[in-house]
Tab-separated table of C-alpha atoms in Angstrom:
chain	number	residue	atom	x	y	z
A	129	MET	CA	-65.313	193.097	80.858
A	130	ALA	CA	-61.573	192.572	82.631
A	131	LYS	CA	-58.803	193.813	80.828
A	132	VAL	CA	-55.997	191.873	79.911
A	133	ASN	CA	-52.670	192.675	79.525
A	134	ILE	CA	-51.391	190.983	76.183
A	135	GLY	CA	-47.715	191.763	76.636
A	136	GLU	CA	-45.257	193.081	73.841
A	137	GLN	CA	-47.050	191.481	70.764
A	138	ALA	CA	-48.550	194.786	70.409
A	139	TYR	CA	-48.969	196.269	66.585
A	140	VAL	CA	-50.422	199.143	65.233
A	141	LEU	CA	-54.176	197.365	64.115
A	142	PRO	CA	-53.752	197.625	61.120
A	143	MET	CA	-51.021	198.609	59.384
A	144	ALA	CA	-50.740	199.775	55.627
A	145	THR	CA	-48.967	197.106	53.758
A	146	THR	CA	-46.351	198.377	50.665
A	147	ILE	CA	-43.476	197.562	48.535
A	148	LEU	CA	-40.423	199.798	49.660
A	149	GLY	CA	-38.136	200.113	46.611
A	150	SER	CA	-34.445	201.078	46.607
A	151	LEU	CA	-31.129	200.813	44.448
A	152	LEU	CA	-29.073	197.868	45.488
A	153	GLU	CA	-25.777	198.295	44.001
A	154	ASP	CA	-27.036	199.534	41.012
A	155	ARG	CA	-29.781	197.324	40.651
A	156	PRO	CA	-33.771	198.213	42.054
A	157	ASN	CA	-34.738	196.259	44.949
A	158	PHE	CA	-38.251	195.776	46.790
A	159	MET	CA	-39.254	194.510	50.233
A	160	ALA	CA	-42.787	194.070	51.942
A	161	LEU	CA	-43.157	197.107	54.610
A	162	GLY	CA	-45.323	198.069	56.752
A	163	TRP	CA	-43.822	200.021	59.065
A	164	LEU	CA	-44.267	203.286	58.290
A	165	THR	CA	-45.855	206.636	58.782
A	166	ARG	CA	-45.956	210.143	57.743
A	167	VAL	CA	-44.111	212.328	60.323
A	168	ASN	CA	-44.568	215.653	59.179
A	169	TYR	CA	-46.730	217.746	57.145
A	170	LYS	CA	-45.360	220.303	55.912
A	171	PRO	CA	-42.174	219.656	54.145
A	172	PRO	CA	-43.943	216.111	53.539
A	173	LEU	CA	-42.047	214.192	55.632
A	174	LEU	CA	-42.257	210.142	55.502
A	175	GLY	CA	-40.721	207.620	57.946
A	176	VAL	CA	-40.076	203.803	57.162
A	177	ALA	CA	-38.688	201.252	60.009
A	178	VAL	CA	-36.526	198.794	58.526
A	179	ASN	CA	-34.167	196.134	60.028
A	180	GLN	CA	-30.399	197.201	60.007
A	181	GLY	CA	-29.925	193.964	58.194
A	182	HIS	CA	-31.734	194.084	54.940
A	183	ALA	CA	-30.118	195.082	51.841
A	184	SER	CA	-33.351	197.850	51.228
A	185	HIS	CA	-31.117	199.409	54.361
A	186	ARG	CA	-27.742	199.240	53.085
A	187	ALA	CA	-29.063	200.469	49.512
A	188	ILE	CA	-31.116	203.721	51.323
A	189	VAL	CA	-28.327	204.606	53.044
A	190	GLU	CA	-26.059	204.271	50.948
A	191	THR	CA	-28.137	206.154	47.895
A	192	GLY	CA	-30.030	208.487	50.506
A	193	GLU	CA	-33.261	207.814	48.589
A	194	PHE	CA	-35.938	205.113	48.227
A	195	SER	CA	-39.716	204.723	47.024
A	196	VAL	CA	-42.799	203.510	48.590
A	197	ASN	CA	-45.404	201.832	46.294
A	198	PHE	CA	-49.109	200.962	47.554
A	199	PRO	CA	-50.148	197.300	46.300
A	200	THR	CA	-53.964	196.382	45.188
A	201	VAL	CA	-55.366	193.462	46.567
A	202	ASP	CA	-54.493	191.577	43.396
A	203	MET	CA	-50.938	192.207	44.803
A	204	VAL	CA	-51.065	190.300	47.748
A	205	GLU	CA	-48.811	187.071	46.322
A	206	VAL	CA	-45.851	189.008	44.575
A	207	THR	CA	-46.049	191.619	47.805
A	208	ASP	CA	-45.976	188.843	50.394
A	209	TYR	CA	-42.934	186.789	47.898
A	210	VAL	CA	-40.839	190.446	48.157
A	211	GLY	CA	-41.015	190.372	52.010
A	212	LEU	CA	-40.156	186.666	51.919
A	213	VAL	CA	-36.784	186.588	49.807
A	214	SER	CA	-33.428	188.958	50.306
A	215	GLY	CA	-31.967	191.169	47.953
A	216	LYS	CA	-28.812	189.974	49.072
A	217	ARG	CA	-29.666	186.516	47.356
A	218	VAL	CA	-32.041	186.837	44.762
A	219	ASP	CA	-32.420	189.507	41.932
A	220	LYS	CA	-35.986	191.123	42.538
A	221	SER	CA	-35.721	193.493	39.530
A	222	GLY	CA	-37.688	191.971	37.323
A	223	LEU	CA	-40.986	191.481	38.984
A	224	PHE	CA	-42.211	194.836	38.203
A	225	THR	CA	-42.493	197.340	35.163
A	226	LEU	CA	-40.736	200.215	36.525
A	227	PHE	CA	-40.722	203.940	36.391
A	228	TYR	CA	-38.830	206.957	37.694
A	229	GLY	CA	-39.842	209.986	38.723
A	230	GLU	CA	-37.105	212.932	39.823
A	231	LEU	CA	-35.087	210.325	41.646
A	232	LYS	CA	-32.567	207.445	40.007
A	233	GLY	CA	-32.331	205.678	43.253
A	234	ALA	CA	-36.159	205.749	43.837
A	235	PRO	CA	-37.771	202.719	41.511
A	236	MET	CA	-40.992	203.196	41.629
A	237	ILE	CA	-43.579	199.950	40.157
A	238	THR	CA	-45.862	200.994	37.457
A	239	GLU	CA	-48.397	197.911	38.527
A	240	CYS	CA	-48.811	200.053	41.975
A	241	PRO	CA	-51.792	202.643	41.823
A	242	LEU	CA	-50.014	205.078	44.335
A	243	SER	CA	-46.219	205.043	44.556
A	244	MET	CA	-43.883	207.636	46.291
A	245	GLU	CA	-40.255	209.433	45.520
A	246	CYS	CA	-38.364	210.010	49.078
A	247	LYS	CA	-35.064	211.695	49.565
A	248	LEU	CA	-33.744	210.826	52.710
A	249	VAL	CA	-32.851	213.790	55.393
A	250	LYS	CA	-32.879	211.735	58.529
A	251	THR	CA	-31.647	208.684	59.662
A	252	VAL	CA	-32.665	207.161	63.476
A	253	GLU	CA	-30.382	204.505	64.841
A	254	LEU	CA	-32.721	202.314	66.997
A	255	PRO	CA	-31.253	198.815	68.486
A	256	THR	CA	-32.248	196.447	65.917
A	257	ASN	CA	-33.976	198.815	62.706
A	258	SER	CA	-33.126	202.450	61.928
A	259	PHE	CA	-36.246	204.570	61.103
A	260	LEU	CA	-35.161	206.547	58.125
A	261	ILE	CA	-37.127	209.836	57.195
A	262	GLY	CA	-37.649	210.836	53.961
A	263	GLU	CA	-38.925	213.898	51.893
A	264	ILE	CA	-41.665	213.378	49.082
A	265	ILE	CA	-40.595	214.566	46.538
A	266	GLY	CA	-43.056	213.446	43.913
A	267	ALA	CA	-45.967	211.061	44.637
A	268	TYR	CA	-47.694	209.016	41.326
A	269	SER	CA	-51.132	207.427	40.548
A	270	GLU	CA	-53.059	207.260	37.485
A	271	GLU	CA	-56.521	209.070	36.722
A	272	ARG	CA	-58.484	206.083	37.128
A	273	PHE	CA	-57.493	205.784	40.755
A	274	LEU	CA	-58.413	209.445	41.799
A	275	THR	CA	-61.808	210.906	42.543
A	276	GLU	CA	-61.137	215.172	42.545
A	277	GLY	CA	-57.656	214.448	42.116
A	278	VAL	CA	-57.006	213.006	45.207
A	279	PRO	CA	-56.169	209.223	45.824
A	280	ASP	CA	-59.869	207.206	45.909
A	281	ILE	CA	-59.390	204.428	48.380
A	282	LYS	CA	-61.943	202.363	46.779
A	283	LYS	CA	-60.643	202.533	43.218
A	284	ILE	CA	-56.998	201.931	44.568
A	285	ASN	CA	-58.106	198.717	47.029
A	286	PRO	CA	-54.809	198.121	48.980
A	287	PHE	CA	-54.578	196.126	51.374
A	288	MET	CA	-53.271	196.025	55.318
A	289	LEU	CA	-51.337	194.009	57.632
A	290	THR	CA	-51.890	192.462	61.018
A	291	MET	CA	-49.640	191.066	63.087
A	292	PRO	CA	-49.031	188.836	65.541
A	293	ASP	CA	-52.037	186.653	63.560
A	294	ASN	CA	-50.375	187.840	59.886
A	295	GLY	CA	-53.307	188.407	58.157
A	296	TYR	CA	-53.992	190.528	55.075
A	297	TRP	CA	-57.242	192.688	55.156
A	298	SER	CA	-58.977	194.518	52.329
A	299	VAL	CA	-60.862	198.069	53.197
A	300	GLY	CA	-64.454	198.321	54.020
A	301	GLU	CA	-66.945	200.741	53.739
A	302	LEU	CA	-67.092	204.529	54.263
A	303	VAL	CA	-67.793	204.816	57.979
A	304	GLY	CA	-67.662	208.570	58.886
A	305	ARG	CA	-65.436	212.113	57.926
A	306	ALA	CA	-62.444	213.122	59.639
A	307	TRP	CA	-62.537	216.306	60.886
A	308	SER	CA	-66.113	216.547	60.489
A	309	ASP	CA	-68.019	214.021	62.607
A	310	GLY	CA	-66.998	215.364	65.683
A	311	LYS	CA	-68.479	218.884	65.247
A	312	ALA	CA	-72.012	218.105	66.637
A	313	MET	CA	-70.451	216.636	70.028
A	314	LYS	CA	-68.570	219.903	69.766
A	315	LYS	CA	-71.202	222.383	69.759
A	316	ARG	CA	-73.164	219.779	72.147
A	317	LEU	CA	-70.570	219.858	74.901
A	318	LYS	CA	-69.348	223.990	74.759
A	319	GLY	CA	-73.629	224.293	75.355
A	320	GLU	CA	-73.186	222.386	78.692
B	35	MET	CA	-52.467	203.822	32.035
B	36	ALA	CA	-50.270	207.338	32.230
B	37	LYS	CA	-49.049	208.207	35.712
B	38	VAL	CA	-49.537	211.595	36.593
B	39	ASN	CA	-47.870	213.566	39.814
B	40	ILE	CA	-50.294	214.167	42.352
B	41	GLY	CA	-47.672	216.469	44.334
B	42	GLU	CA	-47.111	216.597	47.834
B	43	GLN	CA	-50.850	215.672	49.239
B	44	ALA	CA	-49.727	211.758	49.484
B	45	TYR	CA	-50.441	210.125	52.960
B	46	VAL	CA	-50.066	206.132	53.967
B	47	LEU	CA	-52.862	204.572	52.400
B	48	PRO	CA	-55.203	204.037	54.733
B	49	MET	CA	-53.826	205.137	58.633
B	50	ALA	CA	-55.092	203.271	61.618
B	51	THR	CA	-57.265	205.799	63.485
B	52	THR	CA	-55.919	205.552	67.545
B	53	ILE	CA	-56.487	208.001	70.555
B	54	LEU	CA	-53.709	209.388	72.166
B	55	GLY	CA	-53.316	209.355	75.321
B	56	SER	CA	-51.279	211.817	77.773
B	57	LEU	CA	-51.101	213.593	81.233
B	58	LEU	CA	-51.495	217.055	81.069
B	59	GLU	CA	-50.499	219.298	83.850
B	60	ASP	CA	-51.932	215.871	86.011
B	61	ARG	CA	-55.265	216.138	83.799
B	62	PRO	CA	-55.825	212.933	81.494
B	63	ASN	CA	-55.722	214.390	78.169
B	64	PHE	CA	-56.462	213.030	74.307
B	65	MET	CA	-56.022	213.625	70.775
B	66	ALA	CA	-56.800	211.391	67.345
B	67	LEU	CA	-53.672	210.243	66.192
B	68	GLY	CA	-53.221	208.648	62.670
B	69	TRP	CA	-49.357	208.921	62.255
B	70	LEU	CA	-47.906	206.224	64.443
B	71	THR	CA	-46.098	203.135	63.594
B	72	ARG	CA	-43.941	200.434	65.258
B	73	VAL	CA	-40.209	201.346	64.776
B	74	ASN	CA	-38.919	198.414	66.009
B	75	TYR	CA	-39.413	194.248	67.140
B	76	LYS	CA	-37.635	194.081	70.288
B	77	PRO	CA	-37.714	196.041	72.661
B	78	PRO	CA	-40.650	197.156	71.149
B	79	LEU	CA	-40.374	200.495	69.649
B	80	LEU	CA	-43.802	202.637	68.703
B	81	GLY	CA	-43.115	205.777	67.549
B	82	VAL	CA	-45.984	208.632	67.240
B	83	ALA	CA	-45.841	211.424	65.205
B	84	VAL	CA	-47.344	215.052	66.972
B	85	ASN	CA	-47.361	218.971	66.073
B	86	GLN	CA	-44.879	220.631	68.434
B	87	GLY	CA	-48.146	222.801	68.795
B	88	HIS	CA	-50.117	220.454	70.669
B	89	ALA	CA	-51.076	220.058	74.434
B	90	SER	CA	-50.369	216.165	74.026
B	91	HIS	CA	-46.936	217.364	72.621
B	92	ARG	CA	-45.620	219.167	75.790
B	93	ALA	CA	-47.263	216.646	77.968
B	94	ILE	CA	-45.515	213.936	76.507
B	95	VAL	CA	-42.248	215.479	76.678
B	96	GLU	CA	-42.694	216.736	80.240
B	97	THR	CA	-43.693	212.775	81.673
B	98	GLY	CA	-42.249	210.965	79.575
B	99	GLU	CA	-44.932	208.777	79.268
B	100	PHE	CA	-48.165	208.514	76.480
B	101	SER	CA	-51.220	205.574	75.661
B	102	VAL	CA	-52.256	204.746	72.371
B	103	ASN	CA	-55.785	203.559	72.207
B	104	PHE	CA	-57.745	201.668	69.380
B	105	PRO	CA	-60.830	202.940	69.079
B	106	THR	CA	-64.224	201.040	67.551
B	107	VAL	CA	-66.254	202.130	64.493
B	108	ASP	CA	-68.623	202.987	67.355
B	109	MET	CA	-66.638	205.392	68.433
B	110	VAL	CA	-66.233	207.526	65.022
B	111	GLU	CA	-67.714	210.314	66.801
B	112	VAL	CA	-65.750	210.757	69.826
B	113	THR	CA	-62.632	210.182	68.183
B	114	ASP	CA	-62.975	212.832	65.491
B	115	TYR	CA	-64.241	215.299	68.324
B	116	VAL	CA	-60.914	214.868	70.499
B	117	GLY	CA	-59.259	215.918	67.363
B	118	LEU	CA	-61.002	218.921	66.717
B	119	VAL	CA	-60.925	220.842	70.351
B	120	SER	CA	-57.149	221.032	72.206
B	121	GLY	CA	-56.423	220.077	75.668
B	122	LYS	CA	-55.721	223.862	76.197
B	123	ARG	CA	-59.057	225.189	76.562
B	124	VAL	CA	-61.337	222.084	76.928
B	125	ASP	CA	-60.580	219.205	79.599
B	126	LYS	CA	-61.432	216.153	77.765
B	127	SER	CA	-60.823	213.896	80.772
B	128	GLY	CA	-64.237	213.278	81.159
B	129	LEU	CA	-65.171	211.427	77.818
B	130	PHE	CA	-64.311	207.990	78.565
B	131	THR	CA	-63.506	205.618	81.617
B	132	LEU	CA	-60.123	205.046	82.051
B	133	PHE	CA	-57.514	202.863	83.575
B	134	TYR	CA	-54.133	202.395	84.780
B	135	GLY	CA	-51.024	199.940	83.904
B	136	GLU	CA	-47.767	200.295	85.254
B	137	LEU	CA	-46.937	204.194	84.218
B	138	LYS	CA	-49.168	206.722	85.626
B	139	GLY	CA	-48.478	209.048	82.524
B	140	ALA	CA	-50.456	206.869	80.382
B	141	PRO	CA	-54.057	207.079	80.751
B	142	MET	CA	-55.996	204.391	78.616
B	143	ILE	CA	-59.759	204.094	77.410
B	144	THR	CA	-61.697	201.216	79.157
B	145	GLU	CA	-63.921	201.854	75.820
B	146	CYS	CA	-60.847	200.664	73.197
B	147	PRO	CA	-61.322	197.200	73.089
B	148	LEU	CA	-56.716	197.550	72.322
B	149	SER	CA	-54.489	199.898	74.524
B	150	MET	CA	-51.039	200.154	75.238
B	151	GLU	CA	-48.944	202.231	77.555
B	152	CYS	CA	-45.447	203.448	76.475
B	153	LYS	CA	-42.726	205.108	78.016
B	154	LEU	CA	-40.669	207.727	75.772
B	155	VAL	CA	-37.259	206.749	74.886
B	156	LYS	CA	-36.198	209.119	72.041
B	157	THR	CA	-37.503	212.533	70.650
B	158	VAL	CA	-37.155	213.297	67.508
B	159	GLU	CA	-37.651	216.789	66.430
B	160	LEU	CA	-38.603	217.861	63.302
B	161	PRO	CA	-39.411	221.142	61.478
B	162	THR	CA	-43.241	221.156	62.928
B	163	ASN	CA	-44.023	217.657	64.183
B	164	SER	CA	-41.833	216.212	66.455
B	165	PHE	CA	-41.750	212.215	66.521
B	166	LEU	CA	-41.643	210.605	69.856
B	167	ILE	CA	-40.522	207.179	70.033
B	168	GLY	CA	-41.770	205.108	73.547
B	169	GLU	CA	-40.868	201.411	74.411
B	170	ILE	CA	-44.553	199.586	75.064
B	171	ILE	CA	-44.434	198.482	78.745
B	172	GLY	CA	-47.916	196.803	78.415
B	173	ALA	CA	-50.808	196.191	75.901
B	174	TYR	CA	-54.270	195.599	77.300
B	175	SER	CA	-57.766	194.137	75.781
B	176	GLU	CA	-60.178	191.741	76.705
B	177	GLU	CA	-60.963	187.875	75.795
B	178	ARG	CA	-63.806	188.644	73.935
B	179	PHE	CA	-61.457	190.591	71.289
B	180	LEU	CA	-58.941	187.903	71.333
B	181	THR	CA	-58.434	184.630	69.125
B	182	GLU	CA	-56.038	182.704	70.750
B	183	GLY	CA	-54.578	185.177	72.924
B	184	VAL	CA	-54.018	187.949	69.988
B	185	PRO	CA	-56.321	191.117	68.890
B	186	ASP	CA	-59.014	190.016	66.460
B	187	ILE	CA	-59.226	192.645	64.147
B	188	LYS	CA	-62.524	191.641	63.038
B	189	LYS	CA	-63.819	191.150	66.609
B	190	ILE	CA	-61.974	194.423	67.645
B	191	ASN	CA	-63.415	196.463	64.054
B	192	PRO	CA	-61.411	199.863	63.867
B	193	PHE	CA	-61.126	202.335	61.304
B	194	MET	CA	-58.823	203.776	59.457
B	195	LEU	CA	-58.157	207.538	57.933
B	196	THR	CA	-57.371	208.357	54.577
B	197	MET	CA	-56.116	211.920	53.973
B	198	PRO	CA	-56.467	214.407	51.986
B	199	ASP	CA	-60.144	213.349	51.051
B	200	ASN	CA	-60.725	213.153	55.226
B	201	GLY	CA	-62.274	209.552	55.328
B	202	TYR	CA	-62.980	206.631	58.020
B	203	TRP	CA	-62.998	203.529	57.026
B	204	SER	CA	-63.918	200.152	58.283
B	205	VAL	CA	-61.778	196.561	57.747
B	206	GLY	CA	-63.253	194.402	55.019
B	207	GLU	CA	-62.068	190.739	54.588
B	208	LEU	CA	-59.024	188.235	54.899
B	209	VAL	CA	-57.182	188.513	51.690
B	210	GLY	CA	-54.343	186.644	52.209
B	211	ARG	CA	-52.114	185.327	54.762
B	212	ALA	CA	-48.452	187.300	55.568
B	213	TRP	CA	-44.819	185.687	55.249
B	214	SER	CA	-47.202	182.384	53.985
B	215	ASP	CA	-48.978	183.296	50.349
B	216	GLY	CA	-45.587	184.392	48.779
B	217	LYS	CA	-44.437	180.650	49.468
B	218	ALA	CA	-45.433	179.046	46.718
B	219	MET	CA	-44.126	181.930	43.928
B	220	LYS	CA	-40.725	181.463	46.025
B	221	LYS	CA	-40.632	177.690	45.033
B	222	ARG	CA	-41.366	178.581	41.470
B	223	LEU	CA	-39.129	181.293	41.047
B	224	LYS	CA	-36.285	179.196	42.565
B	225	GLY	CA	-37.345	176.115	40.023
B	226	GLU	CA	-36.234	178.747	36.716
């Protein structure tokens, strides 16, 4: 049971796998993105960490807009592909059927069961990456991926990333209920 | 196949479920945390989004240190519990067996198969939350949770959160290899 220090190769386990959309000199561009999180509830803010050398970084800073799209397990190959080639050299705009909400700089992917369009509200510069914080202006899905009006992870069937072993993983089973499964313990400990 | 706007109730799908550790007036404190992401590769930076009203927020800003711990599926109840009760009213320091690395303000949880200790390097204030960015000083696991020296998600058996339906989910199967599965497509498209 001895703890071992595994050093700096430590990552969030696991990470959602998404496709970041932007408009690079009027051409829709896409890259694979695993470093993102919601950061504020109201207004709904979402942050994405992007290397400053990436074409997507320049596009987002220039247009002030971006999209985040959640691919399904069926889209592993194309998702990995958009993470392997740079928009500086390759035109990735024809890989997907696109649609738009309110923001012209946030091309979204029709094939993805869940997409969000975001307006950049803050840029946090870090040593090699920027953390780009956007407000979610709209989120889009289809009725067949929803249960009671909200995204159903088993219908959407997204996949996750692990680093540094570079695995993609599907979602397993429902193992609990948040803000609920701890209630019995709360009652129990209060009685002590 | 028509897209529907599901509004602002849009979250990263899914989110890793973690337990944030801090030192609140010399007492170890813990809360459930699903809003986090790596933000920089080198140095290794990790950001956590915490409501400014939470006891953990004050503790982290005061000590400049925190930990992030990854519980297993077996720890759903206690993880949910530390998200239900506030450290302002309840002493949560006895729930776990604790250990420390280099930082005295970053209590880590022995029962969790993966823990990281972080030194706060930047605080980004947002409307209701702060995004607290820390440098990972050390990451700890046990040999039985590693494969070839790195964390093995199937051995660790963590769980994920979905919102707003508030589900906890296990990890499924390996469905691909990152920075690899797109290589054939790259070769194919270059030939066009």
